[in-house]
Short mmCIF file of C-alpha atoms (C1' of nucleotides) in Angstrom, two decimals:
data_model
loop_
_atom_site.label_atom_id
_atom_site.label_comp_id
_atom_site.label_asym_id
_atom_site.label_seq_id
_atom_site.Cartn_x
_atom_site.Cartn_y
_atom_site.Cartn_z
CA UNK B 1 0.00 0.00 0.00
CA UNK B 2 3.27 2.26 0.47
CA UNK B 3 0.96 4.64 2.70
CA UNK B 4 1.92 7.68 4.57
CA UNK B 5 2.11 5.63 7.88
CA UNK B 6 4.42 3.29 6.61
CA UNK B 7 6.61 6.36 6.15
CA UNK B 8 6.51 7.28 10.04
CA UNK B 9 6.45 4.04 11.13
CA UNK B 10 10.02 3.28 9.10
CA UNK B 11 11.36 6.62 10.51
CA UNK B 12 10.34 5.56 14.13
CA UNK B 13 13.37 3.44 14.48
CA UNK B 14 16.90 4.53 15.21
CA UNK B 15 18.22 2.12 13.34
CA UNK B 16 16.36 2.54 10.27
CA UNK B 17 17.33 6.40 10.35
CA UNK B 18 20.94 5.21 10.43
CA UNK B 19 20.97 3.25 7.80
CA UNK B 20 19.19 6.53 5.64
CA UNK B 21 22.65 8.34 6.99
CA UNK B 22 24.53 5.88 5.46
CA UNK B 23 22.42 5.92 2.55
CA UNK B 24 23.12 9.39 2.52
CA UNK B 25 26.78 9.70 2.63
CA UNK B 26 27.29 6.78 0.39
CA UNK B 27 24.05 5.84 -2.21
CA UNK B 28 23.72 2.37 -3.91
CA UNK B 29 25.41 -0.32 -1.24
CA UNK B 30 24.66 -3.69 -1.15
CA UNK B 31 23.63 -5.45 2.28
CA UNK B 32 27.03 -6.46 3.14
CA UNK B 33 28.32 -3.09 2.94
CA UNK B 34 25.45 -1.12 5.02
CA UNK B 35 26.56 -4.15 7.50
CA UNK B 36 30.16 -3.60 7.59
CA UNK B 37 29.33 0.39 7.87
CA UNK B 38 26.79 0.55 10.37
CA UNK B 39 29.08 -1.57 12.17
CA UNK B 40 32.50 0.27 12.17
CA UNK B 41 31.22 4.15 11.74
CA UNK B 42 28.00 3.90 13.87
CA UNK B 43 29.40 1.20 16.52
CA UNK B 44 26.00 -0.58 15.42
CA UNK B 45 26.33 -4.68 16.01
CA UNK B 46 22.89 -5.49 14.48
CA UNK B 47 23.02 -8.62 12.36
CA UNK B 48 22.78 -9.33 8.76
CA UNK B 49 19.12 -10.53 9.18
CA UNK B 50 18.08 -7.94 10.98
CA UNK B 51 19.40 -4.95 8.58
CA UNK B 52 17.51 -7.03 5.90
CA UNK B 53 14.54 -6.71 7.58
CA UNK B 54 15.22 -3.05 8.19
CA UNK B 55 15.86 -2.78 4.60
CA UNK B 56 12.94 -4.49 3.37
CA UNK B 57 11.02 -1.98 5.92
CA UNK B 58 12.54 1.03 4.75
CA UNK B 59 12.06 -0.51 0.84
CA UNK B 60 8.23 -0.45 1.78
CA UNK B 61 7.91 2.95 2.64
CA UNK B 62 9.10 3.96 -0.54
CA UNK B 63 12.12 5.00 1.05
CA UNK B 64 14.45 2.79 -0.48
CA UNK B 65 14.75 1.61 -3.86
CA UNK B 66 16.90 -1.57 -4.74
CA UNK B 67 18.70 -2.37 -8.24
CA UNK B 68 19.43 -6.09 -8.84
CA UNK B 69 22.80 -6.96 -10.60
CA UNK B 70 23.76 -10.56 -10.52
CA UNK B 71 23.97 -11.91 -6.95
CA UNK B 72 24.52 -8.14 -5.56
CA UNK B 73 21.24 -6.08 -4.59
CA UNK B 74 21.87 -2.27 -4.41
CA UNK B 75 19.94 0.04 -2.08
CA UNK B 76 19.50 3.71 -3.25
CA UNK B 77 17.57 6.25 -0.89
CA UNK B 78 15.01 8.05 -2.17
CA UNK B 79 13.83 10.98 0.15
CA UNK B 80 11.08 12.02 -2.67
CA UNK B 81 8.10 10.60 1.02
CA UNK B 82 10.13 13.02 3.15
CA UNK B 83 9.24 16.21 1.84
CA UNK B 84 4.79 16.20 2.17
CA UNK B 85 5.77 14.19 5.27
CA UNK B 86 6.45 17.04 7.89
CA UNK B 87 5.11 20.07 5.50
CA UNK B 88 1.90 18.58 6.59
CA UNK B 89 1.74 20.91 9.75
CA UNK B 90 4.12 23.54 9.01
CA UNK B 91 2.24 25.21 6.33
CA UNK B 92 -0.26 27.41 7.95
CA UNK B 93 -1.21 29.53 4.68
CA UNK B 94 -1.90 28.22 1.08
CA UNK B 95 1.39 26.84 -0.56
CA UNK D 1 15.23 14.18 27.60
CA UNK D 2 13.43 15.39 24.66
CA UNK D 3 15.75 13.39 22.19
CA UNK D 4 15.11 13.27 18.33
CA UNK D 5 14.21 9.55 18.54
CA UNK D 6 11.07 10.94 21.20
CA UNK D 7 9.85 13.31 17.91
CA UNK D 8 9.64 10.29 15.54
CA UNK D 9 8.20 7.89 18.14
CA UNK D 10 5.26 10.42 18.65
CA UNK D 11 4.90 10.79 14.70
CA UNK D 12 4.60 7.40 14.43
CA UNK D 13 1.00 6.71 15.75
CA UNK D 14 -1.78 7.82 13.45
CA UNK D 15 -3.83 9.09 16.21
CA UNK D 16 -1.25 11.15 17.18
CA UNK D 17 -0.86 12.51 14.00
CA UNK D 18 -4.34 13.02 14.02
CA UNK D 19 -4.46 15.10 17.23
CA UNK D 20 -1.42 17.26 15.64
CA UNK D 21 -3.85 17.65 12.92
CA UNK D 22 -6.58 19.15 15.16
CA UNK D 23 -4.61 21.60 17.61
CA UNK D 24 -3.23 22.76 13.37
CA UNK D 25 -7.03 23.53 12.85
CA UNK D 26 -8.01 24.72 16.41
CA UNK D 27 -5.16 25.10 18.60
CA UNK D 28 -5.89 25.58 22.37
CA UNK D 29 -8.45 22.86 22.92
CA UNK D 30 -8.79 21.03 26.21
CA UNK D 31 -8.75 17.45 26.48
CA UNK D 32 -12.62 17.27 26.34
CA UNK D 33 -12.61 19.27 22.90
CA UNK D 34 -10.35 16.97 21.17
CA UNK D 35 -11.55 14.25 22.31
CA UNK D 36 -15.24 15.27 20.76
CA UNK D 37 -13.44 16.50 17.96
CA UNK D 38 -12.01 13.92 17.10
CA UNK D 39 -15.17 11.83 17.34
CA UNK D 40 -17.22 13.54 15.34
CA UNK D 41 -14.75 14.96 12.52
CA UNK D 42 -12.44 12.24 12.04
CA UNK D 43 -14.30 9.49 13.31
CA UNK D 44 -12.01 8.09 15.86
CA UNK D 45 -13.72 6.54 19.20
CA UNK D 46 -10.65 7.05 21.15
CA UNK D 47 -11.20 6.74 25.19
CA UNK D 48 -10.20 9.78 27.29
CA UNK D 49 -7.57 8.18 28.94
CA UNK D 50 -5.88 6.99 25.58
CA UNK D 51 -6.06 10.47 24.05
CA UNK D 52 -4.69 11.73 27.56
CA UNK D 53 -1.72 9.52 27.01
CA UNK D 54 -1.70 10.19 23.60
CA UNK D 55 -1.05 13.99 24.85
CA UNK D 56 1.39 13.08 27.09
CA UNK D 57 3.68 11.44 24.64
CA UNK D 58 3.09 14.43 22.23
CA UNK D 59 4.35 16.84 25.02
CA UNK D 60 7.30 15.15 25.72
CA UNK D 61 8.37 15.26 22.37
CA UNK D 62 8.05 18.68 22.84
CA UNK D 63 5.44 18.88 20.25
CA UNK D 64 2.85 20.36 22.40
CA UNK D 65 2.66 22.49 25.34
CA UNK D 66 0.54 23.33 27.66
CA UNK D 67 -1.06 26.11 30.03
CA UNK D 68 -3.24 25.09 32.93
CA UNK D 69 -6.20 27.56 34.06
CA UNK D 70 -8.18 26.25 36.82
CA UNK D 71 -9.24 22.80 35.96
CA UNK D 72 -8.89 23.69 32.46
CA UNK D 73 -5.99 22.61 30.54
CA UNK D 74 -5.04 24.03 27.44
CA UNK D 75 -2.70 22.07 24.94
CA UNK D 76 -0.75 24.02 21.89
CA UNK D 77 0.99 22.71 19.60
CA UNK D 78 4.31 23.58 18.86
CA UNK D 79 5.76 22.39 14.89
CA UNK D 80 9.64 24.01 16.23
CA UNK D 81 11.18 20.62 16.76
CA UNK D 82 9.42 19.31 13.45
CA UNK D 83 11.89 21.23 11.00
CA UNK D 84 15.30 19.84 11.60
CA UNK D 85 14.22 16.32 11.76
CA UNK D 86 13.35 15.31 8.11
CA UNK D 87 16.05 18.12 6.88
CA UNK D 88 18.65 15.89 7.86
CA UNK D 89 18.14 13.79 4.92
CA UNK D 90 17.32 16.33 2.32
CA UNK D 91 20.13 18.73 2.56
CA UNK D 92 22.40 17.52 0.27
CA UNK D 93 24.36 20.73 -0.03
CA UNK D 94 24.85 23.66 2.19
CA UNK D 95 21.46 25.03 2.85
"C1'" DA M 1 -20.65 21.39 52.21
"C1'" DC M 2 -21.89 18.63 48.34
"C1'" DG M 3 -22.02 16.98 43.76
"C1'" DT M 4 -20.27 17.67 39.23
"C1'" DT M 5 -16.66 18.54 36.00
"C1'" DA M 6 -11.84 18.17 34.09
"C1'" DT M 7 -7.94 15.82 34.63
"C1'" DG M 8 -4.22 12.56 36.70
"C1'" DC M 9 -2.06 8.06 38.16
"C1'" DA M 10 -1.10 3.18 37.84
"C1'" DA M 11 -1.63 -1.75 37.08
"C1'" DG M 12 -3.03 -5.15 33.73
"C1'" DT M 13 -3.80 -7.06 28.91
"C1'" DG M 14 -3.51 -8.13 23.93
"C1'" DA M 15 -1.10 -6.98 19.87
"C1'" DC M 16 2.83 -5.51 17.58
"C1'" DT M 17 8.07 -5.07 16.86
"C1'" DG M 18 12.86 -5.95 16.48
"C1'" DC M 19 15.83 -9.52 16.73
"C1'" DT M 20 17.56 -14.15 16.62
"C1'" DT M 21 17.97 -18.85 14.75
"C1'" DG M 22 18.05 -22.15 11.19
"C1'" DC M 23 17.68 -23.45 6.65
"C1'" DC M 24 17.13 -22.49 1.71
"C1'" DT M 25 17.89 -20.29 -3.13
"C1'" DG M 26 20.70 -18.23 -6.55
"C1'" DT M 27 25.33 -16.48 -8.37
"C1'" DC M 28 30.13 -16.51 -9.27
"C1'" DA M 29 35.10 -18.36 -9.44
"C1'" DA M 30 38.18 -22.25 -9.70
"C1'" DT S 1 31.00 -29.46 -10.62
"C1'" DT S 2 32.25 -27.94 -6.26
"C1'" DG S 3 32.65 -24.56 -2.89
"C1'" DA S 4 32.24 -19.90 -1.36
"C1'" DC S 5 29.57 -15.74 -1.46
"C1'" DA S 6 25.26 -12.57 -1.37
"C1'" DG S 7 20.89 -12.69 -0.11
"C1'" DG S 8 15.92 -14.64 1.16
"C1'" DC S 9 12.24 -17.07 4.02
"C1'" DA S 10 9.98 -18.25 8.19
"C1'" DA S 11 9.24 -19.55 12.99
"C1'" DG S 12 10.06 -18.23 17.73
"C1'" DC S 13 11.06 -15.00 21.67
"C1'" DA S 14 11.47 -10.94 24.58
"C1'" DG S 15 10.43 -6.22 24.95
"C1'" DT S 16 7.46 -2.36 23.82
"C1'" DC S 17 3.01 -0.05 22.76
"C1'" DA S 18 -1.77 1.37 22.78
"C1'" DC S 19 -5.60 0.71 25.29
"C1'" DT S 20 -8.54 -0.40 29.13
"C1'" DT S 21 -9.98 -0.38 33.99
"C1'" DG S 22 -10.34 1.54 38.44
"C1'" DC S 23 -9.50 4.90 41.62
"C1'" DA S 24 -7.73 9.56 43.02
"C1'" DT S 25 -7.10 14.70 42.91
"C1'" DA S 26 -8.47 19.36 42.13
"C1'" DA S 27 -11.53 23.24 40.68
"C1'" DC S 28 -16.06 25.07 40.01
"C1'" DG S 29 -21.30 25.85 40.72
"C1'" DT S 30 -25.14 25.70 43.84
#
DNA sequence: ACGTTATGCAAGTGACTGCTTGCCTGTCAA
DNA sequence: TTGACAGGCAAGCAGTCACTTGCATAACGT
């Protein structure tokens, strides 16, 4: 349904936001990587299995997209939810 | 302690979001108010007590404040800590 | 003073969530 | 073809969450 509660609900976990940093700073890593990152740069020990399931979270909300090449899967943010997301309250007059 | 993680956590509920949407139409209700309000406009049949803790949560994010008058109390809402947080992943370059 | 109104506090419950565990599929190199 | 590598699927478990239930506090009208 890739609603606009899925959206929150992947944002409501720290981890999940973390991974969109690394996202950020480095676009289109595969699992492994994200793994090996979150692990040395964020001092995150989460397992493979559960960054998968983060990822397939995150892929649900619209806020991931993945690119399959061979046995590699590549994640690529996409912050194109974000923006209606918040603007939702802060706009008091007519856009 | 009023972290970021406390701002997404109260985002992440829909009634929550709901209630946000209510003190953005009509800001300064009581309790009562939104609870009525939120029966009769958007449907919800949300107890006192769960919209009371639903308020709760809200304030602590610092998302709403509130000003006591007698037995009244008074709840605004407050869309200052909403900026930075989905800004952090939509500033690529210097803003 | 007494009852009503508006709100607060706290324990208990069912559902959901994040994580683990174990096994399986598909891809590449030798 | 064999083994290693990247990822997927699904059941189970512990912690959290939203909600209820019951009682308590405080302010106001009469």
């Amino acid at each position: 349904m890739r609603g606009v509660g899925d959206v929150f609900k992947a944002l409501a976990d720290p981890t999940r936001r973390t991974i969109l940093d690394e996202l950020t700073d480095r676009d289109g890593q595969t699992l492994f990587e994200i793994c090996a990152r979150l692990a040395s740069k964020h001092g995150l020990g989460s397992s493979r299995q559960a960054i998968s399931q983060h990822l397939d979270l995150l892929e649900a909300a619209g806020l991931v997209e993945t690119r399959r090449e061979g046995r590699y899967k590549f994640h690529y943010i996409n912050t194109t939810p974000l923006e209606p997301i918040v603007r939702r309250w802060l706009t008091k007059g007519p856009t």
